[in-house]
Coordinates of N, CA, C and O in Angstrom, one line a residue:
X16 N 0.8 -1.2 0.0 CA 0.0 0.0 0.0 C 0.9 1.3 0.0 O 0.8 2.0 -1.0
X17 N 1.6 1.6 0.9 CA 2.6 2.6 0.9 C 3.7 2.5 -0.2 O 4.1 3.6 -0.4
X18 N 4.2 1.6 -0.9 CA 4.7 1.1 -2.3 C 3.9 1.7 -3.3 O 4.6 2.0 -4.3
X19 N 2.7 2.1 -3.4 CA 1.6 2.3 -4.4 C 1.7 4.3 -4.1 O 1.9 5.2 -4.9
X20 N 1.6 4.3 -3.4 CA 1.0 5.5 -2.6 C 2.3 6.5 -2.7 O 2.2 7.8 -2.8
X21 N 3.4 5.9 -2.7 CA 4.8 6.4 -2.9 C 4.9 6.5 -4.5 O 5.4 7.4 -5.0
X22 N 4.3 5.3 -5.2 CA 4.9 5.3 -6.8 C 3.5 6.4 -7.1 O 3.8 6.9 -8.3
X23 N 2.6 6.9 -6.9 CA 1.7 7.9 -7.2 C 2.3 9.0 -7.0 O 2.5 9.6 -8.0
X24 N 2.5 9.4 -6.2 CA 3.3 10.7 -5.2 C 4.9 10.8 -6.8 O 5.3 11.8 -7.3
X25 N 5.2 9.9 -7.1 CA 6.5 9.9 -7.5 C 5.7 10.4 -9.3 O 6.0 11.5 -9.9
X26 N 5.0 9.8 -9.7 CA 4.6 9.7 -11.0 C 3.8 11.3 -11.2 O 3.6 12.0 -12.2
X27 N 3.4 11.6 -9.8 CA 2.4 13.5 -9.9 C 4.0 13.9 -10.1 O 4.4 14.3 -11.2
X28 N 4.5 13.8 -9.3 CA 5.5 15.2 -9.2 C 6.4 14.6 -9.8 O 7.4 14.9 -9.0
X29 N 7.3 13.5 -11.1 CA 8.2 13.9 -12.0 C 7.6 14.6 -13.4 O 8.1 15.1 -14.4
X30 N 5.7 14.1 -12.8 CA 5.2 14.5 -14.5 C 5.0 16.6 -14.2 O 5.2 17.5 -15.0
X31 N 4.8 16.6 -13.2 CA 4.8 18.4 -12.6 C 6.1 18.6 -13.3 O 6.2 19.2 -14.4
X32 N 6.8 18.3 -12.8 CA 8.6 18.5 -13.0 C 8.3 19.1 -14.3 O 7.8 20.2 -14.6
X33 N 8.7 17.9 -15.0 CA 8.6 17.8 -16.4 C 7.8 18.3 -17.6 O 8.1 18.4 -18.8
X34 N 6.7 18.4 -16.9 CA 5.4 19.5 -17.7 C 5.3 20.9 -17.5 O 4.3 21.4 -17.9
X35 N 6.3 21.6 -17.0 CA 6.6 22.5 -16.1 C 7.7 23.2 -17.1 O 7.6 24.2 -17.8
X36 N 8.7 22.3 -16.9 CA 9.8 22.8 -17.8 C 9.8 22.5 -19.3 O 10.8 22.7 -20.0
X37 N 8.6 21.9 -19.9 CA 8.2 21.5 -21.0 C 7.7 22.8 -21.5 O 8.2 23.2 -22.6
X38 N 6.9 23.4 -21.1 CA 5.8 24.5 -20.9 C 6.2 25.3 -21.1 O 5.7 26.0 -22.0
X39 N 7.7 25.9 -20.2 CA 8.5 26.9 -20.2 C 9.2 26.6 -21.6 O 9.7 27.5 -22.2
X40 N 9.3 25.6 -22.1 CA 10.4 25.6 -23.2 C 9.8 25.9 -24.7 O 10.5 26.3 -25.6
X41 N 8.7 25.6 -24.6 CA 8.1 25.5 -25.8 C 6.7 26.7 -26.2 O 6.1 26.8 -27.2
X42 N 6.6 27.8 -24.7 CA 5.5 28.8 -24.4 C 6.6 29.9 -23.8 O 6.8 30.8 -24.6
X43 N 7.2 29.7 -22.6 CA 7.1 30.9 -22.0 C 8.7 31.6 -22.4 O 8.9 32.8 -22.2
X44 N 9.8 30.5 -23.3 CA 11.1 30.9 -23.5 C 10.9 31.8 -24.9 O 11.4 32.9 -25.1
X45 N 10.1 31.2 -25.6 CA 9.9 32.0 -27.3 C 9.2 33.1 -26.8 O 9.4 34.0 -27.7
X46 N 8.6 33.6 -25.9 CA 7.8 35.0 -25.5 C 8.6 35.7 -25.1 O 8.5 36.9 -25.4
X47 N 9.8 35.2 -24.3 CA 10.5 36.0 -23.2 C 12.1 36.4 -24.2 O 12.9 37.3 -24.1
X48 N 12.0 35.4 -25.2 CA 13.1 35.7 -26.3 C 12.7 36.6 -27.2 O 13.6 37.1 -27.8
X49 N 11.7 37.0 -27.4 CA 11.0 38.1 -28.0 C 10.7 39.6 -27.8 O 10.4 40.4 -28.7
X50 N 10.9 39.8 -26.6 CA 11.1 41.4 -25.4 C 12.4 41.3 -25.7 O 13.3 40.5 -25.8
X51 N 12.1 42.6 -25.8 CA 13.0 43.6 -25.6 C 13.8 43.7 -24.2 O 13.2 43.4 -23.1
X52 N 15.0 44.0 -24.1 CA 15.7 43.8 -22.5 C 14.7 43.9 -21.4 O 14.4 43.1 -20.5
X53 N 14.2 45.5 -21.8 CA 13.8 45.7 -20.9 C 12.1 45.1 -20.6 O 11.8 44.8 -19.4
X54 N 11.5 45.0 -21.4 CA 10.4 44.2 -21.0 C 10.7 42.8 -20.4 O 10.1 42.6 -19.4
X55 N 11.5 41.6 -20.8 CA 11.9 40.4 -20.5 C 12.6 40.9 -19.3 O 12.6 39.8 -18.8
X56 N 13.3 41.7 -18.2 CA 13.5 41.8 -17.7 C 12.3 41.7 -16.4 O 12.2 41.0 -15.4
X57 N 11.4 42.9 -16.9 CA 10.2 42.8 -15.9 C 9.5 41.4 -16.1 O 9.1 40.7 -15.2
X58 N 9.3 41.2 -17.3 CA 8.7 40.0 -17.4 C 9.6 38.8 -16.5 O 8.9 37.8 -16.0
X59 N 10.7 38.8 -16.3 CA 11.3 37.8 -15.6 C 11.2 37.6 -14.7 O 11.3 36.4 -14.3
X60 N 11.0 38.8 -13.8 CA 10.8 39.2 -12.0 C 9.6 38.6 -12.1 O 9.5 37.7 -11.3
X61 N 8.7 38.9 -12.8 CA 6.9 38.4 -12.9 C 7.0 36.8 -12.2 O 6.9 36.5 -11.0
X62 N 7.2 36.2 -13.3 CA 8.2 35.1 -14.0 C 8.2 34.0 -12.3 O 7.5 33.1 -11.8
X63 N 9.0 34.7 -12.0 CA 10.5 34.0 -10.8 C 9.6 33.6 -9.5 O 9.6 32.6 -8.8
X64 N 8.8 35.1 -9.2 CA 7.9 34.5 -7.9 C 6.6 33.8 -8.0 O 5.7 33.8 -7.2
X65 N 6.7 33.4 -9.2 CA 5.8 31.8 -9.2 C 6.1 30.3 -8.9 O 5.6 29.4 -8.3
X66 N 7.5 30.8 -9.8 CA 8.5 28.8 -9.7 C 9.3 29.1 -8.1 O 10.4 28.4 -8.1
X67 N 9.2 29.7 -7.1 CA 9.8 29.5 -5.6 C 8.9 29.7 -4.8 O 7.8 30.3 -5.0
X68 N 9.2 29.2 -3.7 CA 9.7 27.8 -3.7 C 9.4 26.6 -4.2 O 10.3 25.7 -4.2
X69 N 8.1 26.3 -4.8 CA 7.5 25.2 -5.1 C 8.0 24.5 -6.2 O 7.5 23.4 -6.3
X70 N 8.9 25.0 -7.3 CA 9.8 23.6 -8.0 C 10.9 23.2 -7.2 O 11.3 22.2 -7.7
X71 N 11.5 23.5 -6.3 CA 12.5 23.1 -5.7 C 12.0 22.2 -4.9 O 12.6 21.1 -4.6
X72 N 10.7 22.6 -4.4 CA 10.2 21.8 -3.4 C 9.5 20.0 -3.9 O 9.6 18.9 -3.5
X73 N 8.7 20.7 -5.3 CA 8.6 19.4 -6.0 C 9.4 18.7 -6.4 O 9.1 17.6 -6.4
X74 N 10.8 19.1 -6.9 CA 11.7 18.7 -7.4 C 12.7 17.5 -6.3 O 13.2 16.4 -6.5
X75 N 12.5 18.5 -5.1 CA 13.0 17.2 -4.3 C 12.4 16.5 -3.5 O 13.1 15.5 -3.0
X76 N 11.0 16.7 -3.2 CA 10.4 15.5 -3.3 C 9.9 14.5 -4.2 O 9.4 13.6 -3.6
X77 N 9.9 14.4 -5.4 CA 10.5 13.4 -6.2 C 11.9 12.6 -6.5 O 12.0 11.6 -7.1
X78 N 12.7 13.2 -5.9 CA 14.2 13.2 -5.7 C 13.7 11.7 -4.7 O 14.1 10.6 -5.1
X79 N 13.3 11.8 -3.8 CA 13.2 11.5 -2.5 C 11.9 10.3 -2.4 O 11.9 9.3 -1.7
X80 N 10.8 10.8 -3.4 CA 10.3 9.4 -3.6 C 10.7 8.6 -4.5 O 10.6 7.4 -4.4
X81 N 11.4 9.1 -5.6 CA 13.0 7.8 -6.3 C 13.6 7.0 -5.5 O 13.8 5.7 -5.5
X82 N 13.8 7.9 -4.6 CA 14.5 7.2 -3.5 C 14.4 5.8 -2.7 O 15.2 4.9 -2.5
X83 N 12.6 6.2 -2.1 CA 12.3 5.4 -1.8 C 11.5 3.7 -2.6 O 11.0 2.6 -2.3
X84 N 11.7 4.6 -3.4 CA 11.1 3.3 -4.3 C 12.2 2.1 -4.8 O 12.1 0.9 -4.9
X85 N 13.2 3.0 -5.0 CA 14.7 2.2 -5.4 C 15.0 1.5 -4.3 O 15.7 0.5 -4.4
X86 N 14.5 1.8 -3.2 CA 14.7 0.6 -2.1 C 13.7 -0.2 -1.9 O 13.8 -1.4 -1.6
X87 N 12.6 0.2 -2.2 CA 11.4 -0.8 -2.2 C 11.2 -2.0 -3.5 O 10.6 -3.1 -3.6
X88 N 12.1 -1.2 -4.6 CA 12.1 -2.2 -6.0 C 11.6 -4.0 -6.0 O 12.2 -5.0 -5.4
X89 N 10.9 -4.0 -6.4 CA 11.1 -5.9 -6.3 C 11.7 -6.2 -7.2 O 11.8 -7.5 -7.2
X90 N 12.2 -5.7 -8.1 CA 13.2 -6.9 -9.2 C 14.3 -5.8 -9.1 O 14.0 -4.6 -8.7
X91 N 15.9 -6.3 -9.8 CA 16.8 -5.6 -9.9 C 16.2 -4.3 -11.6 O 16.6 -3.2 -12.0
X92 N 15.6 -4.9 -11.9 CA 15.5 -3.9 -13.3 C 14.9 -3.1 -13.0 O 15.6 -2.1 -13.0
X93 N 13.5 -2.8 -12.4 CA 12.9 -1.9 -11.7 C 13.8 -1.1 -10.5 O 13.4 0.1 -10.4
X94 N 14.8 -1.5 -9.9 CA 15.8 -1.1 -9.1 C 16.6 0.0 -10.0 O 16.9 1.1 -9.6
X95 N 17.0 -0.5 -11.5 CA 18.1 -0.1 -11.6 C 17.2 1.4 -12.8 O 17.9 2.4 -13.1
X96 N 16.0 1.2 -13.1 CA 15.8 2.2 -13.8 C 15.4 3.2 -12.8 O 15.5 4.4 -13.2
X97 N 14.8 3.1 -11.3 CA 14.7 3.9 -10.3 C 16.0 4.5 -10.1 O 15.8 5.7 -9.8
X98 N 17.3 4.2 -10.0 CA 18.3 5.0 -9.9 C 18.5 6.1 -10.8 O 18.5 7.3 -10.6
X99 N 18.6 5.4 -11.9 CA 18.8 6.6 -13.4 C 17.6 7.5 -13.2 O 17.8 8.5 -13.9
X100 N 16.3 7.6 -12.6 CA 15.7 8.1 -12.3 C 16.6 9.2 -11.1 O 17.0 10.4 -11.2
X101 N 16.7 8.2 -10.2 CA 17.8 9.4 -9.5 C 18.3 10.4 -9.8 O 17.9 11.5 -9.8
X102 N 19.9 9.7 -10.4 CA 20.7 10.1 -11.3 C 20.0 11.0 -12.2 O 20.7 12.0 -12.2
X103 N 18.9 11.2 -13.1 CA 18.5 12.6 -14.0 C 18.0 13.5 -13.0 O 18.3 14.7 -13.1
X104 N 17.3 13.1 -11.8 CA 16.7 14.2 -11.2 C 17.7 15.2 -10.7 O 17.8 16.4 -10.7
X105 N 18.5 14.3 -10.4 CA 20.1 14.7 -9.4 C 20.7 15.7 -10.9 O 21.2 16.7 -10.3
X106 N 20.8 15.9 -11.6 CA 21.0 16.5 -12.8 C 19.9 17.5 -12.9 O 20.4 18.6 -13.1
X107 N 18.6 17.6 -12.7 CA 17.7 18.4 -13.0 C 18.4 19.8 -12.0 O 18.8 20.9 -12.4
X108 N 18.3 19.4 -10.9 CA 18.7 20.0 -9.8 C 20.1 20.6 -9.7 O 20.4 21.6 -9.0
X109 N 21.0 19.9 -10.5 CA 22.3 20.6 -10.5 C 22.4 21.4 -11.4 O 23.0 22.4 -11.1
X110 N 21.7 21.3 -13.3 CA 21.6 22.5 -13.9 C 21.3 23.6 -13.3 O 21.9 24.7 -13.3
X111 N 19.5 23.3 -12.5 CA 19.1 24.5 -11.9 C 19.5 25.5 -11.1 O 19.2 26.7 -11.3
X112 N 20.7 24.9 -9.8 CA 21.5 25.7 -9.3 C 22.7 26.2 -9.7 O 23.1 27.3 -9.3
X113 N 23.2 25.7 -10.3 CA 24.6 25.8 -10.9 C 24.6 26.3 -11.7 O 25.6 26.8 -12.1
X114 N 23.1 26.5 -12.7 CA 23.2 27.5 -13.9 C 22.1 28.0 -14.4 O 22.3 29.1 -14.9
X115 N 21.0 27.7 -14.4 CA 19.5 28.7 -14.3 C 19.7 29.4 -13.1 O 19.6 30.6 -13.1
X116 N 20.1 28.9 -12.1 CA 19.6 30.0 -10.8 C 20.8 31.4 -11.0 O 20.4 32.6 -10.7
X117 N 22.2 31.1 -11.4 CA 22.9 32.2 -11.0 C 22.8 33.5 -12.4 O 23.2 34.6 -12.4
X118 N 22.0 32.4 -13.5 CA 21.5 33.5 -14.9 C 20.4 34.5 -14.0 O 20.6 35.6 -13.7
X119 N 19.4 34.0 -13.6 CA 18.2 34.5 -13.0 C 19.0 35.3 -12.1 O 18.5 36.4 -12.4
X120 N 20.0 35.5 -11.1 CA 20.3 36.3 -10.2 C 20.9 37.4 -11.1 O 20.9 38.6 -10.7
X121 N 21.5 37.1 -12.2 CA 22.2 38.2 -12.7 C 21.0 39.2 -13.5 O 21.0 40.4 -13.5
X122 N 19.9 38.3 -14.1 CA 18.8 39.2 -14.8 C 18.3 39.5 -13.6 O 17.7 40.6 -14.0
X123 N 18.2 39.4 -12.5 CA 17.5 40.5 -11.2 C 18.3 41.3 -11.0 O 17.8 42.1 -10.2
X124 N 19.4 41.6 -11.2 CA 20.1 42.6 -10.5 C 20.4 43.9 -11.5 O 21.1 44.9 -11.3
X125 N 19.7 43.7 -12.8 CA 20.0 44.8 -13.8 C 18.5 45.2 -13.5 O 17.6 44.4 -13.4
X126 N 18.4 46.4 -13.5 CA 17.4 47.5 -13.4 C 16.7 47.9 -14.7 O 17.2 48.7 -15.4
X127 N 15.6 47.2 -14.9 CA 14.5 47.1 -16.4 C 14.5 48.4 -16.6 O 15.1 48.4 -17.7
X128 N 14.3 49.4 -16.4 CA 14.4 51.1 -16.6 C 15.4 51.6 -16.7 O 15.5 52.8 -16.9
X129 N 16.5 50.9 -16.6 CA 18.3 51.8 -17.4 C 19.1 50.5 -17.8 O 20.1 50.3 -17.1
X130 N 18.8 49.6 -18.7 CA 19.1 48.3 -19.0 C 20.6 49.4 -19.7 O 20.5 50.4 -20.5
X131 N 22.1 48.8 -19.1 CA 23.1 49.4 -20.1 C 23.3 48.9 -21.5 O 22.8 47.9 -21.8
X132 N 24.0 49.6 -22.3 CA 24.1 49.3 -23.7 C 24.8 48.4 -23.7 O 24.8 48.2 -24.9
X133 N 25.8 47.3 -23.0 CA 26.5 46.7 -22.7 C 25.8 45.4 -22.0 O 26.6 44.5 -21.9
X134 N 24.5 45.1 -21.5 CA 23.9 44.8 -20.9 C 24.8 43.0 -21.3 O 25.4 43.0 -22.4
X135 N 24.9 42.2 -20.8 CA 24.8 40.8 -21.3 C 23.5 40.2 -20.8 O 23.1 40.0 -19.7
X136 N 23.0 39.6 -22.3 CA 21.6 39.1 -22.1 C 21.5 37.3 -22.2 O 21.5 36.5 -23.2
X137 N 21.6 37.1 -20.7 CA 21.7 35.6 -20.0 C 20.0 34.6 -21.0 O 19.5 33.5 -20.7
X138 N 19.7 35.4 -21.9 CA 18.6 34.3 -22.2 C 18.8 32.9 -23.1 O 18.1 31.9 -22.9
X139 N 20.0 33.0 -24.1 CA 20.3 31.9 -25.2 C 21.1 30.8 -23.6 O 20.7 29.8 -23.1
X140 N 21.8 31.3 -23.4 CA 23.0 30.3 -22.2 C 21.5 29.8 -21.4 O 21.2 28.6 -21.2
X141 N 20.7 30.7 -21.1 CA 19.6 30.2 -19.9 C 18.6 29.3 -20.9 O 18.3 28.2 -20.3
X142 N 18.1 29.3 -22.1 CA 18.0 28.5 -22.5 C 18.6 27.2 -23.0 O 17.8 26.3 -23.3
X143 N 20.1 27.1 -23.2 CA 20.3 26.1 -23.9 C 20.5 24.9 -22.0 O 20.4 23.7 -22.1
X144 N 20.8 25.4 -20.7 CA 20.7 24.8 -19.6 C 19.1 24.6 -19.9 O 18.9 23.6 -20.5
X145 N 18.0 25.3 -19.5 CA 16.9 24.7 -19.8 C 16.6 23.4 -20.8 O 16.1 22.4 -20.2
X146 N 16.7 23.3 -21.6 CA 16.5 22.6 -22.1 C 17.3 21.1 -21.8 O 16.9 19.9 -21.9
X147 N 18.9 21.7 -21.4 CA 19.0 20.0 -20.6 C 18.3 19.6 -19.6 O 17.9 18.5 -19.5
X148 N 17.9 20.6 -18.7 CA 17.2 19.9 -17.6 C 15.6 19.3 -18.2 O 15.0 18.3 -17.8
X149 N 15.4 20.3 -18.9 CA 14.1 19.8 -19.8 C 14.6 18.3 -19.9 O 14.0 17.7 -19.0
X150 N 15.2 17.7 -20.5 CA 15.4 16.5 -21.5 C 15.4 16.0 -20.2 O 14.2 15.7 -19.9
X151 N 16.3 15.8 -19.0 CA 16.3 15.1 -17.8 C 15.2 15.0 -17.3 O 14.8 13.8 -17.5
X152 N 14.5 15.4 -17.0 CA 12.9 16.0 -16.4 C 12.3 14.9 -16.9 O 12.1 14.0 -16.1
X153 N 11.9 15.0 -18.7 CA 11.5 13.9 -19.2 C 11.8 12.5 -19.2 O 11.0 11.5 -19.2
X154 N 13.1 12.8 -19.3 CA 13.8 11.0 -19.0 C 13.4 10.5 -17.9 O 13.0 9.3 -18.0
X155 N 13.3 11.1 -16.8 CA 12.9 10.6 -15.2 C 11.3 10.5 -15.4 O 10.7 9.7 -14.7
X156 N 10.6 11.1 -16.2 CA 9.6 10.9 -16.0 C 9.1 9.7 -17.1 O 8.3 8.8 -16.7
X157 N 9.6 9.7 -18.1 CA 9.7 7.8 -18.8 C 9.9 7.0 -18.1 O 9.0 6.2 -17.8
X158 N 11.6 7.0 -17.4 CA 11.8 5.9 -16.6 C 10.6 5.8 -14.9 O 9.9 4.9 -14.3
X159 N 10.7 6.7 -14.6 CA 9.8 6.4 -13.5 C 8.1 5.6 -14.0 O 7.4 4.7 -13.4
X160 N 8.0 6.1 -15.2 CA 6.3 5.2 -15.6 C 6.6 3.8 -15.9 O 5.8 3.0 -15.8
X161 N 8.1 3.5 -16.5 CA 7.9 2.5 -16.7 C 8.2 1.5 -15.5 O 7.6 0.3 -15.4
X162 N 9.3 2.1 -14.4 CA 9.6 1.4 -13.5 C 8.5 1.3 -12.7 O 8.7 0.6 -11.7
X163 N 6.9 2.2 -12.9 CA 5.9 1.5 -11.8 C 5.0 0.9 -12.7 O 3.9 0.6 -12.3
X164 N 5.2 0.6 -13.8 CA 4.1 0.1 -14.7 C 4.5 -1.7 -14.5 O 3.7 -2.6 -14.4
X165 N 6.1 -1.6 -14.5 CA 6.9 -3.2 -14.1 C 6.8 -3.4 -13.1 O 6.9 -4.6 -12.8
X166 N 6.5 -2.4 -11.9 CA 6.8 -2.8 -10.5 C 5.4 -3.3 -9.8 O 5.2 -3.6 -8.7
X167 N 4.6 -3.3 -10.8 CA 2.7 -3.4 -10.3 C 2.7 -4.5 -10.4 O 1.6 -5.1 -10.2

């Protein structure tokens, strides 16, 4: 029961994950690559106090029901695709801080009303990290369906 109740909990939130940053890649990146500095700037602040805390929060708790499922596995193959599950989330999370988050701190700290002529505009680098974590997101969210579709 708790095996079930955990692979539910695991299958909402890698498909959030993943439909999340799916969404952003394919809706909210072509809009935001379209403004002008200074609109994409305000637009970004908009943006930011939506996804905190609550992807970080989703993000590792799916981290964390991987987890627990990789110990609960009843066959090794179900075992070993719950790790690589790991393993991408654990990547989801390292793009995010190591390089969406410190792009986002640098577009907060330039002022949308005197954007300089010099400006460097963090959007192509913040996209092309997006989109790996994109791809991760999705991989975890494959392997996770299939490792509870085998594990039933």
């Amino acid at each position: 029961m708790v095996q079930h109740l955990v692979g539910a909990a695991l299958l909402l939130g890698s498909g959030l994950v993943a439909g999340v940053f799916f969404a952003v890649a394919i809706s909210v990146l072509p809009a935001l690559t379209a403004m002008t500095p200074d609109r994409y700037l305000h637009a970004h602040r908009l943006l930011g106090k939506g996804y905190h805390p609550t992807m970080p929060i989703l993000v590792n708790a799916t981290l964390l029901a991987d987890i627990a499922l990789a110990v609960l596995a009843p066959s090794a193959a179900v075992r070993v695709m719950l790790i690589v599950s790991v393993v991408g989330i654990v990547v989801v999370e390292a793009v995010s801080h190591l390089c969406n988050v410190p792009l986002n701190k640098l577009a907060g700290q330039t002022d949308a009303d005197a954007v300089p002529a010099d400006w460097y505009d963090p959007r192509p680098l913040w996209r092309r990290w997006h989109m790996v974590r994109t791809g991760a997101a999705l991989a975890v969210l494959i392997l996770n369906s299939f490792a509870i579709a085998l594990g039933s």
